[in-house]
Coordinates of C-alpha atoms in Angstrom, one line a residue:
M13 CA -65.4 15.0 67.2
L14 CA -65.3 11.8 65.6
W15 CA -66.2 13.3 62.5
L16 CA -62.8 15.1 62.7
R17 CA -60.8 12.2 63.6
S18 CA -62.0 10.6 60.7
A19 CA -61.7 13.7 57.9
L20 CA -58.0 14.0 59.7
K21 CA -57.6 10.0 59.3
N22 CA -58.6 10.1 55.2
A23 CA -57.6 13.5 53.9
S24 CA -54.4 13.9 51.4
E25 CA -53.3 17.0 53.3
I26 CA -50.9 16.6 56.4
V27 CA -51.7 18.4 59.8
K28 CA -48.6 17.9 62.5
V29 CA -47.7 20.1 65.7
V30 CA -44.0 20.7 66.1
D31 CA -42.3 22.8 68.6
P32 CA -40.3 25.7 67.9
D33 CA -36.8 23.7 68.1
G34 CA -38.6 21.5 65.2
T35 CA -39.4 17.9 67.4
L36 CA -42.9 16.8 66.2
R37 CA -45.5 16.5 68.8
Y38 CA -48.1 15.0 66.4
A39 CA -48.3 14.0 62.8
S40 CA -51.9 13.0 61.3
P41 CA -52.2 9.9 59.4
A42 CA -51.2 11.6 56.0
F43 CA -47.8 11.8 56.8
E44 CA -47.3 8.0 56.3
K45 CA -49.2 8.3 53.3
V46 CA -47.2 11.1 51.6
L47 CA -43.8 10.7 52.8
G48 CA -43.8 7.3 54.2
Y49 CA -42.8 8.0 57.9
D50 CA -44.3 5.8 60.7
S51 CA -46.4 8.7 63.1
A52 CA -45.7 6.4 66.2
E53 CA -42.1 5.4 65.8
T54 CA -41.3 9.7 65.2
V55 CA -43.8 11.8 66.9
G56 CA -41.3 13.1 69.9
T57 CA -38.4 11.5 68.3
M58 CA -38.2 13.9 64.7
N59 CA -37.0 16.9 64.4
V60 CA -38.6 17.9 60.9
L61 CA -36.0 20.8 60.7
D62 CA -33.1 17.9 60.1
H63 CA -35.4 16.5 57.2
V64 CA -35.6 19.8 54.9
H65 CA -33.1 20.3 52.0
P66 CA -29.9 21.7 53.3
D67 CA -30.6 24.2 50.1
D68 CA -33.5 25.4 51.5
L69 CA -33.3 25.3 55.3
P70 CA -31.9 28.6 55.8
R71 CA -35.2 30.3 54.3
V72 CA -37.8 27.5 56.4
L73 CA -35.4 28.5 59.9
E74 CA -35.3 32.7 58.9
A75 CA -39.4 32.5 57.8
T76 CA -39.6 31.0 61.5
E77 CA -37.8 33.2 63.6
R78 CA -39.7 36.2 61.8
A79 CA -43.0 34.3 63.0
L80 CA -41.7 33.9 66.9
A81 CA -41.1 37.6 66.6
E82 CA -44.4 38.7 66.7
E83 CA -46.2 38.8 69.6
S84 CA -49.7 37.4 68.1
V85 CA -50.7 34.6 66.2
V86 CA -49.2 34.6 62.5
S87 CA -49.1 32.3 59.6
N88 CA -46.4 32.0 56.9
V89 CA -46.4 29.6 53.5
A90 CA -43.5 27.7 52.1
E91 CA -42.4 25.7 50.0
Y92 CA -39.1 23.5 50.2
R93 CA -37.9 19.9 49.7
F94 CA -38.7 17.5 52.9
R95 CA -36.5 13.8 52.7
H96 CA -38.9 10.7 52.0
A97 CA -38.5 8.0 54.2
D98 CA -37.0 6.4 51.2
G99 CA -34.4 9.4 50.6
S100 CA -36.0 10.9 47.8
W101 CA -36.9 14.2 47.7
R102 CA -40.0 15.6 48.0
W103 CA -41.4 19.0 47.4
V104 CA -44.2 20.2 50.1
E105 CA -45.8 23.8 50.9
S106 CA -46.8 24.0 54.5
V107 CA -49.0 26.7 56.0
G108 CA -47.4 27.2 59.5
T109 CA -49.7 28.5 62.1
Y110 CA -48.1 29.5 65.7
L111 CA -50.4 28.7 68.5
L112 CA -47.3 28.8 71.4
D113 CA -50.0 30.5 73.5
D114 CA -53.2 28.4 73.2
P115 CA -52.7 26.2 76.4
Q116 CA -54.6 23.2 74.2
V117 CA -51.9 23.7 71.8
R118 CA -48.5 25.1 73.2
G119 CA -46.9 24.9 69.5
I120 CA -47.0 25.2 65.8
V121 CA -49.9 23.5 63.4
V122 CA -48.4 22.6 60.1
N123 CA -50.7 22.0 56.9
V124 CA -48.6 20.3 54.9
R125 CA -49.4 19.2 51.3
D126 CA -47.1 17.5 48.4
V127 CA -46.4 19.6 45.3
T128 CA -43.8 17.8 43.7
G129 CA -45.7 16.8 40.7
R130 CA -46.5 20.9 39.9
R131 CA -43.2 21.5 41.1
E132 CA -42.0 19.0 38.4
A133 CA -44.4 20.2 36.1
E134 CA -43.6 23.9 36.7
E135 CA -39.8 22.7 35.8
A136 CA -40.6 21.1 33.0
A137 CA -42.5 24.1 31.4
R138 CA -39.3 26.2 32.5
E139 CA -37.3 23.9 30.9
G140 CA -39.3 23.7 27.9
E141 CA -39.3 27.6 27.5
R142 CA -35.5 27.5 28.2
R143 CA -35.3 24.8 25.5
L144 CA -37.3 27.1 23.4
A145 CA -35.6 30.0 24.1
S146 CA -32.2 28.5 22.9
V147 CA -33.6 27.0 19.7
I148 CA -34.7 30.7 18.9
S149 CA -31.6 32.3 19.6
N150 CA -29.5 29.5 17.9
A151 CA -32.0 29.5 15.0
H152 CA -30.9 33.0 13.2
A153 CA -34.5 33.7 12.9
Y154 CA -36.4 36.4 14.2
A155 CA -38.8 35.2 16.3
Y156 CA -41.8 37.4 16.9
R157 CA -45.6 38.1 18.1
C158 CA -47.8 41.4 17.1
L159 CA -51.0 42.5 16.5
N160 CA -52.7 42.2 13.0
E161 CA -52.6 46.4 12.2
P162 CA -50.8 48.5 10.2
G163 CA -46.9 48.4 11.0
W164 CA -47.0 45.2 12.5
P165 CA -45.9 46.4 16.6
N166 CA -44.6 43.9 18.4
E167 CA -45.6 42.2 21.5
Y168 CA -42.3 40.5 21.4
A169 CA -39.4 40.4 19.4
S170 CA -35.9 37.8 19.5
D171 CA -32.7 39.3 20.1
Y172 CA -32.2 38.1 16.4
A173 CA -34.4 41.2 15.7
L174 CA -30.9 43.6 16.3
E175 CA -29.0 41.5 14.0
L176 CA -31.6 41.0 11.2
T177 CA -32.9 44.9 11.4
G178 CA -29.9 46.6 13.2
Y179 CA -32.8 47.6 16.0
P180 CA -32.4 46.2 19.3
P181 CA -35.5 44.1 20.2
E182 CA -37.6 46.8 22.6
D183 CA -37.5 49.3 20.3
L184 CA -39.9 47.3 17.7
L185 CA -42.0 46.5 20.6
V186 CA -45.5 48.0 20.8
G187 CA -44.4 51.5 21.5
G188 CA -40.7 51.6 20.7
K189 CA -39.1 53.9 18.2
V190 CA -39.8 51.9 15.2
Q191 CA -42.5 49.2 13.5
L192 CA -41.8 46.3 12.0
G193 CA -44.1 47.2 8.9
D194 CA -42.1 50.6 8.4
L195 CA -38.8 48.5 7.4
I196 CA -40.5 46.8 4.8
V197 CA -39.6 48.2 1.1
E198 CA -42.4 50.3 -0.1
E199 CA -42.9 48.1 -3.4
D200 CA -43.8 45.4 -1.1
R201 CA -46.0 46.3 1.7
Q202 CA -49.2 46.2 0.4
R203 CA -48.7 42.5 -1.3
V204 CA -47.4 41.9 2.1
W205 CA -50.5 42.8 3.7
D206 CA -52.9 41.1 1.7
G207 CA -50.5 37.8 1.8
V208 CA -51.2 38.2 5.5
Q209 CA -54.9 39.2 5.4
E210 CA -55.6 36.5 2.7
A211 CA -54.4 33.7 4.8
I212 CA -55.8 34.4 7.9
A213 CA -59.1 34.8 6.1
E214 CA -58.9 31.2 5.0
G215 CA -57.5 30.2 8.4
R216 CA -54.0 28.7 7.4
G217 CA -50.4 29.7 7.9
F218 CA -48.7 32.0 5.4
E219 CA -44.7 32.3 3.9
L220 CA -44.0 35.5 2.3
R221 CA -40.8 36.9 0.4
Y222 CA -39.9 40.5 0.7
A223 CA -37.2 42.9 1.6
I224 CA -36.5 45.1 4.5
R225 CA -34.3 48.4 5.5
R226 CA -32.1 48.0 7.9
S227 CA -31.2 51.0 10.3
D228 CA -28.0 51.1 8.4
G229 CA -29.9 51.6 5.2
R230 CA -28.7 48.2 3.6
I231 CA -31.4 45.8 2.1
R232 CA -32.2 42.7 3.3
H233 CA -34.5 39.8 1.8
V234 CA -36.3 38.0 4.4
R235 CA -38.7 34.7 4.6
E236 CA -41.6 34.8 6.7
Y237 CA -43.7 31.9 8.0
G238 CA -46.4 32.9 10.1
Q239 CA -49.9 32.4 11.3
G240 CA -52.6 33.5 13.2
V241 CA -53.8 33.4 16.9
Y242 CA -56.9 33.3 17.5
G243 CA -59.1 34.0 20.8
E244 CA -62.1 31.6 21.9
G245 CA -64.9 33.9 19.8
G246 CA -62.7 32.9 16.7
E247 CA -60.7 36.7 16.5
V248 CA -57.8 37.2 15.5
V249 CA -55.5 38.7 18.9
A250 CA -52.2 38.5 17.6
L251 CA -49.6 37.1 15.1
E252 CA -46.6 34.8 15.5
G253 CA -43.9 33.3 13.5
L254 CA -40.4 33.2 12.4
V255 CA -38.3 35.7 9.8
Y256 CA -35.4 34.1 8.1
D257 CA -32.8 36.3 6.4
I258 CA -32.3 35.1 3.0
T259 CA -30.3 37.6 1.6
E260 CA -27.2 35.8 0.5
H261 CA -29.3 32.6 -0.7
R262 CA -31.3 35.4 -2.4
E263 CA -28.2 36.8 -4.5
A264 CA -26.5 33.3 -4.9
E265 CA -29.8 32.3 -6.5
E266 CA -29.5 35.5 -8.9
R267 CA -25.7 34.8 -9.4
L268 CA -27.1 31.4 -10.6
R269 CA -29.6 32.8 -12.8
E270 CA -27.1 35.3 -14.3
A271 CA -25.1 32.4 -14.7
E272 CA -27.3 30.2 -16.7
E273 CA -28.6 33.2 -18.8
R274 CA -24.6 33.3 -19.8
L275 CA -24.5 29.5 -20.5
R276 CA -27.7 29.6 -22.2
G277 CA -26.5 32.5 -24.8
L278 CA -23.1 30.7 -25.2
A279 CA -25.3 27.6 -25.8
D280 CA -27.8 29.3 -28.2
A281 CA -24.3 30.5 -30.0
A282 CA -23.1 27.2 -30.5
F283 CA -23.3 25.9 -33.9
E284 CA -23.6 22.2 -32.4
G285 CA -27.3 21.2 -31.1
L286 CA -27.0 20.4 -27.2
L287 CA -29.9 19.2 -25.3
I288 CA -29.5 18.2 -21.2
A289 CA -31.8 14.8 -21.1
D290 CA -32.9 13.3 -17.2
G291 CA -33.6 9.3 -17.8
G292 CA -34.3 10.1 -21.6
V293 CA -36.6 12.9 -21.0
I294 CA -35.2 16.6 -22.3
L295 CA -34.7 19.3 -19.8
E296 CA -33.1 21.8 -21.7
A297 CA -32.1 22.0 -25.4
N298 CA -30.4 24.8 -27.1
R299 CA -31.5 27.1 -30.7
A300 CA -29.1 25.0 -32.9
L301 CA -30.7 22.1 -31.8
T302 CA -34.8 22.9 -32.5
E303 CA -33.4 24.3 -35.6
M304 CA -31.6 21.5 -37.0
F305 CA -35.1 19.2 -36.5
G306 CA -37.4 22.5 -37.1
Y307 CA -39.1 23.1 -33.9
A308 CA -39.4 25.8 -32.0
L309 CA -37.3 26.8 -29.1
A310 CA -39.4 25.3 -26.0
E311 CA -40.9 22.1 -28.4
P312 CA -38.4 19.1 -27.5
V313 CA -38.6 20.1 -23.7
G314 CA -40.2 17.2 -21.5
R315 CA -40.2 15.0 -24.4
S316 CA -38.2 11.8 -25.0
A317 CA -34.8 12.2 -26.7
L318 CA -35.7 8.8 -28.4
E319 CA -38.6 10.7 -30.4
F320 CA -35.8 12.2 -32.3
V321 CA -34.4 9.4 -33.6
V322 CA -35.6 7.0 -36.7
P323 CA -37.0 4.1 -35.1
E324 CA -34.3 1.7 -36.1
H325 CA -31.5 3.3 -34.6
R326 CA -33.6 3.7 -30.9
D327 CA -32.1 0.8 -29.5
L328 CA -28.4 1.8 -30.0
A329 CA -28.9 5.4 -28.7
R330 CA -30.8 3.1 -25.8
R331 CA -27.5 0.9 -25.6
K332 CA -25.0 4.5 -25.6
I333 CA -27.2 6.2 -22.7
A334 CA -27.3 3.2 -20.6
S335 CA -23.8 2.5 -20.2
G336 CA -22.9 5.9 -20.3
S337 CA -20.7 5.9 -23.2
E338 CA -18.8 9.5 -24.1
D339 CA -17.2 8.0 -27.5
P340 CA -19.1 9.5 -30.4
Y341 CA -21.4 7.8 -32.7
D342 CA -23.7 7.6 -36.2
L343 CA -27.3 7.5 -36.5
V344 CA -30.7 9.3 -38.0
G345 CA -32.6 11.0 -36.7
V346 CA -35.9 12.4 -37.9
R347 CA -36.8 16.1 -38.6
K348 CA -40.4 17.4 -37.1
D349 CA -41.4 17.0 -40.8
G350 CA -40.3 13.8 -40.9
T351 CA -37.5 14.1 -43.4
R352 CA -34.1 12.0 -42.0
I353 CA -31.1 13.8 -40.8
D354 CA -27.2 12.1 -40.4
L355 CA -26.3 12.7 -37.2
E356 CA -23.2 12.9 -34.8
V357 CA -23.7 12.4 -31.3
R358 CA -21.5 12.3 -28.3
G359 CA -22.9 12.6 -24.9
R360 CA -22.0 12.9 -20.8
A361 CA -22.6 12.3 -17.2
Y362 CA -23.2 15.6 -15.7
S363 CA -24.3 17.4 -12.7
Y364 CA -27.3 19.8 -13.1
R365 CA -29.3 21.9 -10.4
G366 CA -28.6 18.6 -8.2
R367 CA -29.5 16.0 -10.2
S368 CA -27.3 13.6 -12.6
V369 CA -28.2 14.1 -16.4
R370 CA -26.7 13.4 -19.6
V371 CA -25.6 16.4 -21.6
T372 CA -25.7 15.5 -25.4
A373 CA -23.8 17.0 -28.2
V374 CA -25.4 16.7 -31.8
R375 CA -23.7 18.1 -35.3
D376 CA -25.9 17.6 -38.9
V377 CA -23.4 15.8 -40.7
T378 CA -25.1 15.0 -43.6
E379 CA -23.6 17.0 -45.7
R380 CA -20.3 15.4 -44.8
K381 CA -22.2 11.9 -45.6
A382 CA -23.1 12.8 -48.9
A383 CA -19.5 14.4 -49.5
E384 CA -18.4 10.7 -48.3
E385 CA -20.6 9.2 -49.9
A386 CA -19.4 11.1 -53.2
L387 CA -15.8 10.3 -52.4
R388 CA -16.6 6.4 -52.2
E389 CA -18.5 6.6 -55.7
A390 CA -15.8 8.6 -57.1
E391 CA -13.0 6.2 -56.2
E392 CA -14.5 3.4 -57.5
R393 CA -15.9 5.1 -61.0
Y394 CA -12.5 6.4 -61.0
R395 CA -10.2 3.6 -59.3
T396 CA -9.6 1.3 -62.2
L397 CA -8.7 4.2 -64.8
V398 CA -6.3 6.4 -62.8
E399 CA -4.8 2.9 -61.5
R400 CA -3.4 2.5 -65.4
I401 CA -2.5 6.0 -65.9
P402 CA 1.4 6.7 -65.5
A403 CA 1.2 9.0 -62.4
V404 CA 0.2 9.3 -59.3
T405 CA -3.3 9.9 -58.5
F406 CA -4.9 11.1 -54.8
V407 CA -8.0 12.3 -52.8
D408 CA -8.1 14.1 -49.7
R409 CA -10.9 15.5 -47.4
A410 CA -11.9 19.2 -48.7
E411 CA -12.1 20.3 -44.8
G412 CA -7.9 21.0 -44.8
S413 CA -6.9 17.9 -42.5
E414 CA -4.4 16.4 -44.7
E415 CA -5.8 13.6 -44.2
P416 CA -5.4 11.4 -47.7
V417 CA -8.6 9.5 -48.6
Y418 CA -7.0 7.5 -51.3
V419 CA -3.9 7.3 -53.1
S420 CA -3.1 5.3 -56.5
P421 CA -0.4 2.4 -56.0
Q422 CA 2.3 4.4 -58.4
V423 CA 2.9 6.2 -55.6
E424 CA 5.2 3.4 -54.2
G425 CA 7.3 3.0 -58.0
M426 CA 7.3 6.2 -57.5
L427 CA 8.4 7.2 -54.7
G428 CA 9.3 3.5 -52.7
Y429 CA 6.3 4.2 -50.1
A430 CA 3.1 1.3 -50.1
P431 CA -0.1 3.5 -50.6
E432 CA -0.8 2.3 -47.1
E433 CA 2.1 3.4 -45.8
W434 CA 1.8 7.2 -47.7
M435 CA -1.9 7.7 -46.3
A436 CA -1.4 6.4 -42.6
G437 CA 2.2 8.5 -42.5
R438 CA 0.7 11.6 -43.9
L439 CA 3.6 11.7 -45.2
W440 CA 3.1 14.3 -48.3
R441 CA 4.6 17.6 -45.8
E442 CA 7.1 15.8 -44.2
R443 CA 8.8 14.4 -47.9
L444 CA 9.4 17.8 -49.2
H445 CA 12.5 18.4 -50.9
P446 CA 13.8 21.6 -48.1
E447 CA 14.8 23.8 -50.9
D448 CA 11.2 23.3 -52.5
R449 CA 9.0 23.5 -49.1
E450 CA 8.8 27.1 -48.2
R451 CA 7.1 27.7 -51.6
V452 CA 5.1 24.6 -52.0
L453 CA 3.9 25.2 -48.5
R454 CA 2.8 29.0 -49.3
S455 CA 0.5 27.5 -52.7
D456 CA -0.9 25.0 -50.7
E457 CA -1.9 27.6 -48.0
R458 CA -3.6 29.6 -51.2
F459 CA -5.0 26.4 -52.3
D460 CA -7.2 25.9 -48.8
R461 CA -7.8 29.8 -48.5
D462 CA -9.4 30.3 -52.2
G463 CA -9.9 26.8 -53.4
E464 CA -7.9 27.9 -56.8
P465 CA -6.5 25.2 -58.7
V466 CA -2.9 24.2 -57.8
D467 CA 0.0 24.0 -61.0
E468 CA 3.3 23.3 -59.1
E469 CA 6.4 21.6 -59.9
Y470 CA 8.7 20.5 -57.1
R471 CA 10.8 17.6 -55.4
L472 CA 9.7 14.9 -53.1
L473 CA 12.0 12.6 -51.2
A474 CA 11.5 9.1 -52.3
K475 CA 11.8 6.5 -49.6
D476 CA 15.3 5.8 -50.2
G477 CA 16.2 9.5 -50.3
R478 CA 16.3 10.3 -53.9
A479 CA 14.8 13.6 -55.0
V480 CA 12.2 13.2 -57.5
W481 CA 10.8 16.2 -59.6
V482 CA 6.7 15.9 -59.5
R483 CA 4.2 18.3 -61.4
E484 CA 1.1 18.8 -58.9
E485 CA -2.0 19.5 -60.7
T486 CA -4.9 19.6 -58.1
V487 CA -8.6 20.8 -58.0
L488 CA -11.2 21.0 -55.3
V489 CA -14.4 19.4 -56.1
R490 CA -17.7 21.1 -55.3
G491 CA -21.3 19.6 -55.4
E492 CA -24.1 21.3 -57.3
G493 CA -25.0 23.6 -54.3
G494 CA -20.8 25.2 -54.3
E495 CA -20.0 23.0 -50.9
P496 CA -16.9 21.6 -51.2
L497 CA -16.9 17.8 -51.3
F498 CA -13.4 16.7 -51.7
V499 CA -10.0 17.2 -52.9
Q500 CA -8.4 15.8 -56.1
G501 CA -4.4 15.7 -57.9
I502 CA -2.5 14.1 -59.8
L503 CA 1.6 13.9 -59.3
T504 CA 3.6 13.2 -62.1
D505 CA 7.4 12.3 -62.2
I506 CA 9.1 14.4 -64.1
T507 CA 12.6 13.9 -63.4
E508 CA 13.8 12.7 -66.8
R509 CA 12.6 16.2 -68.3
K510 CA 14.2 17.8 -65.5
D511 CA 17.4 16.0 -66.0
A512 CA 17.5 16.9 -70.2
E513 CA 16.7 20.7 -69.2
R514 CA 20.0 20.4 -66.8
A515 CA 21.7 18.9 -69.2
L516 CA 20.6 21.2 -72.2
R517 CA 21.6 24.2 -69.8
E518 CA 25.2 22.4 -69.0
S519 CA 25.8 22.1 -73.0
E520 CA 24.5 25.2 -73.7
E521 CA 26.9 26.6 -71.0
R522 CA 30.0 24.4 -72.3
F523 CA 29.4 25.7 -76.1
R524 CA 29.0 29.4 -74.5
G525 CA 32.0 28.9 -72.7
T526 CA 33.9 27.8 -76.3
F527 CA 32.3 29.9 -78.6
E528 CA 33.3 33.1 -76.4
D529 CA 36.9 32.5 -75.6
A530 CA 38.1 31.2 -79.4
P531 CA 41.0 33.2 -80.6
I532 CA 39.8 33.2 -84.0
G533 CA 36.8 34.9 -85.1
V534 CA 33.2 33.3 -85.1
A535 CA 30.3 33.6 -86.3
L536 CA 27.0 32.1 -86.6
V537 CA 25.3 33.4 -89.7
G538 CA 21.5 32.4 -90.9
L539 CA 20.2 29.4 -92.5
P540 CA 19.3 29.2 -96.2
S541 CA 15.7 31.2 -96.3
S542 CA 13.3 32.6 -99.1
S543 CA 15.1 35.8 -98.0
P544 CA 18.7 36.1 -99.4
E545 CA 19.0 38.5 -97.1
A546 CA 18.4 36.9 -94.2
D547 CA 20.5 33.7 -95.3
R548 CA 23.7 36.6 -94.8
R549 CA 22.8 38.0 -91.4
Y550 CA 24.9 37.6 -88.8
L551 CA 22.9 35.6 -85.6
R552 CA 25.7 35.5 -82.9
V553 CA 29.4 36.7 -83.1
N554 CA 32.2 36.7 -80.5
P555 CA 34.7 39.1 -79.5
A556 CA 38.1 37.5 -81.7
L557 CA 35.6 38.7 -84.8
C558 CA 34.6 42.0 -83.9
E559 CA 38.5 43.0 -82.9
M560 CA 39.5 41.4 -86.2
L561 CA 36.8 43.4 -88.3
G562 CA 36.3 46.3 -86.5
Y563 CA 32.9 46.4 -85.3
S564 CA 31.2 46.4 -82.2
E565 CA 29.0 43.2 -81.4
E566 CA 25.6 45.3 -82.2
E567 CA 27.0 47.1 -85.4
L568 CA 28.0 43.5 -86.6
L569 CA 24.4 41.6 -85.5
S570 CA 22.6 44.8 -87.9
M571 CA 25.1 43.9 -90.7
T572 CA 25.1 40.8 -93.7
T573 CA 28.2 38.6 -94.8
P574 CA 29.5 39.7 -97.6
T575 CA 29.7 36.2 -99.6

């Protein structure tokens, strides 16, 4: 029996004998090693039922009562929590053999082993499964395990299947009403099958986009991430993965694509060049820009914007970009063929596809620069001349902006305004005489529209309020190619002439009144000439003479005088 005692002493499994009421009658040395109780102190005094967890005790008592009710030797197995000597709870598995009728035992032999580690592992596994189930439930994704065969019959389908496909998960399982593969739209089925088989053959996972038709007929766009499950021999036993509904994302992408196409259309229809650059590298350029520089539409993309600027102006462009300036500035660009081009440039920061970029508008101002140079040359050439003539000369821009470029000093003598004052205030329209304004502005509109020369007489109000009669003679100066360069005109003071004409009219009116109202006959006859008959012809007669001679005015004017 020494070997038996040795086995009991070194065994990790507890052997104990208890009475039917739970009193401990024997405990092997493992009792202390596993549960921390000294056998010498507990045998005969401990009731093991007092140390069973209250939640588990009813189940243990029920099993004991069933065994006691049997008339033969029986055994039962139970798992429950037993209080350790330190107060903690340990899970134990016990096998009780009821030997109450055995005269050598007359009790219950209980073999007990600690299964706390196993139970904790099982609980951890269950908790992991619960967390995984929670994640899958809240992931808004259809989790599946399916067979790698046509139709993809599912061995597992998560609850999200109902929201995604309109079918409950059980309908998609092997032997169910429908297979996932049947929901894939016809035009995508072969591509999906080929993509999965290729990934499996290469031993990698797969990512696919395709469309499915729900039970209600609606189309949903999905993205699937999956991989093969391989057996010990390397064969594919199943596929596992997740399927996400990306319909809203797909629709947003489509709306974005349509919006970008519309914006591209608008950008390409613009007359000024437009480019988008990130860190100075061109991301997009419109048709006007590429045509301006002589490139094909896609050629500028990926190149530095500074390549299109002459070397001596690149530092200027860098400073403007670095400072984030939004003010327009001039620089010189270089076309693909190496020719130079005068540019007006204006940029600003913009958010484009999730990153901060700079959008720049570019205008070709070569013709404008040429016109301005022509203006300067014309101004220098004619300045001395025009400042000597007794009239006001002026030069305006050709764009119809009414912004004066030059007005000669004579304007001060004519209207009382210094040249700088006249130009800065753009006073011509403001100082038109109210009675002449409508007529003169109509003439100005015709000039802007047709470019026909202007020859008008009208009044301007001087600074002191005087009305000054002027004659305006204006022409549109064009370049060799017929393009408008600038407007040139002369204002001549005709106030004295107008005053003389008015005085003459008043004199004539006074003479006419005296001649017509005279109480005696009065006639005007021809002056001496080479024709004697013409010398005696009546030129004008008053009413008194007609009455005196008895002829009408018409009759007398066709007659000659008798002397």
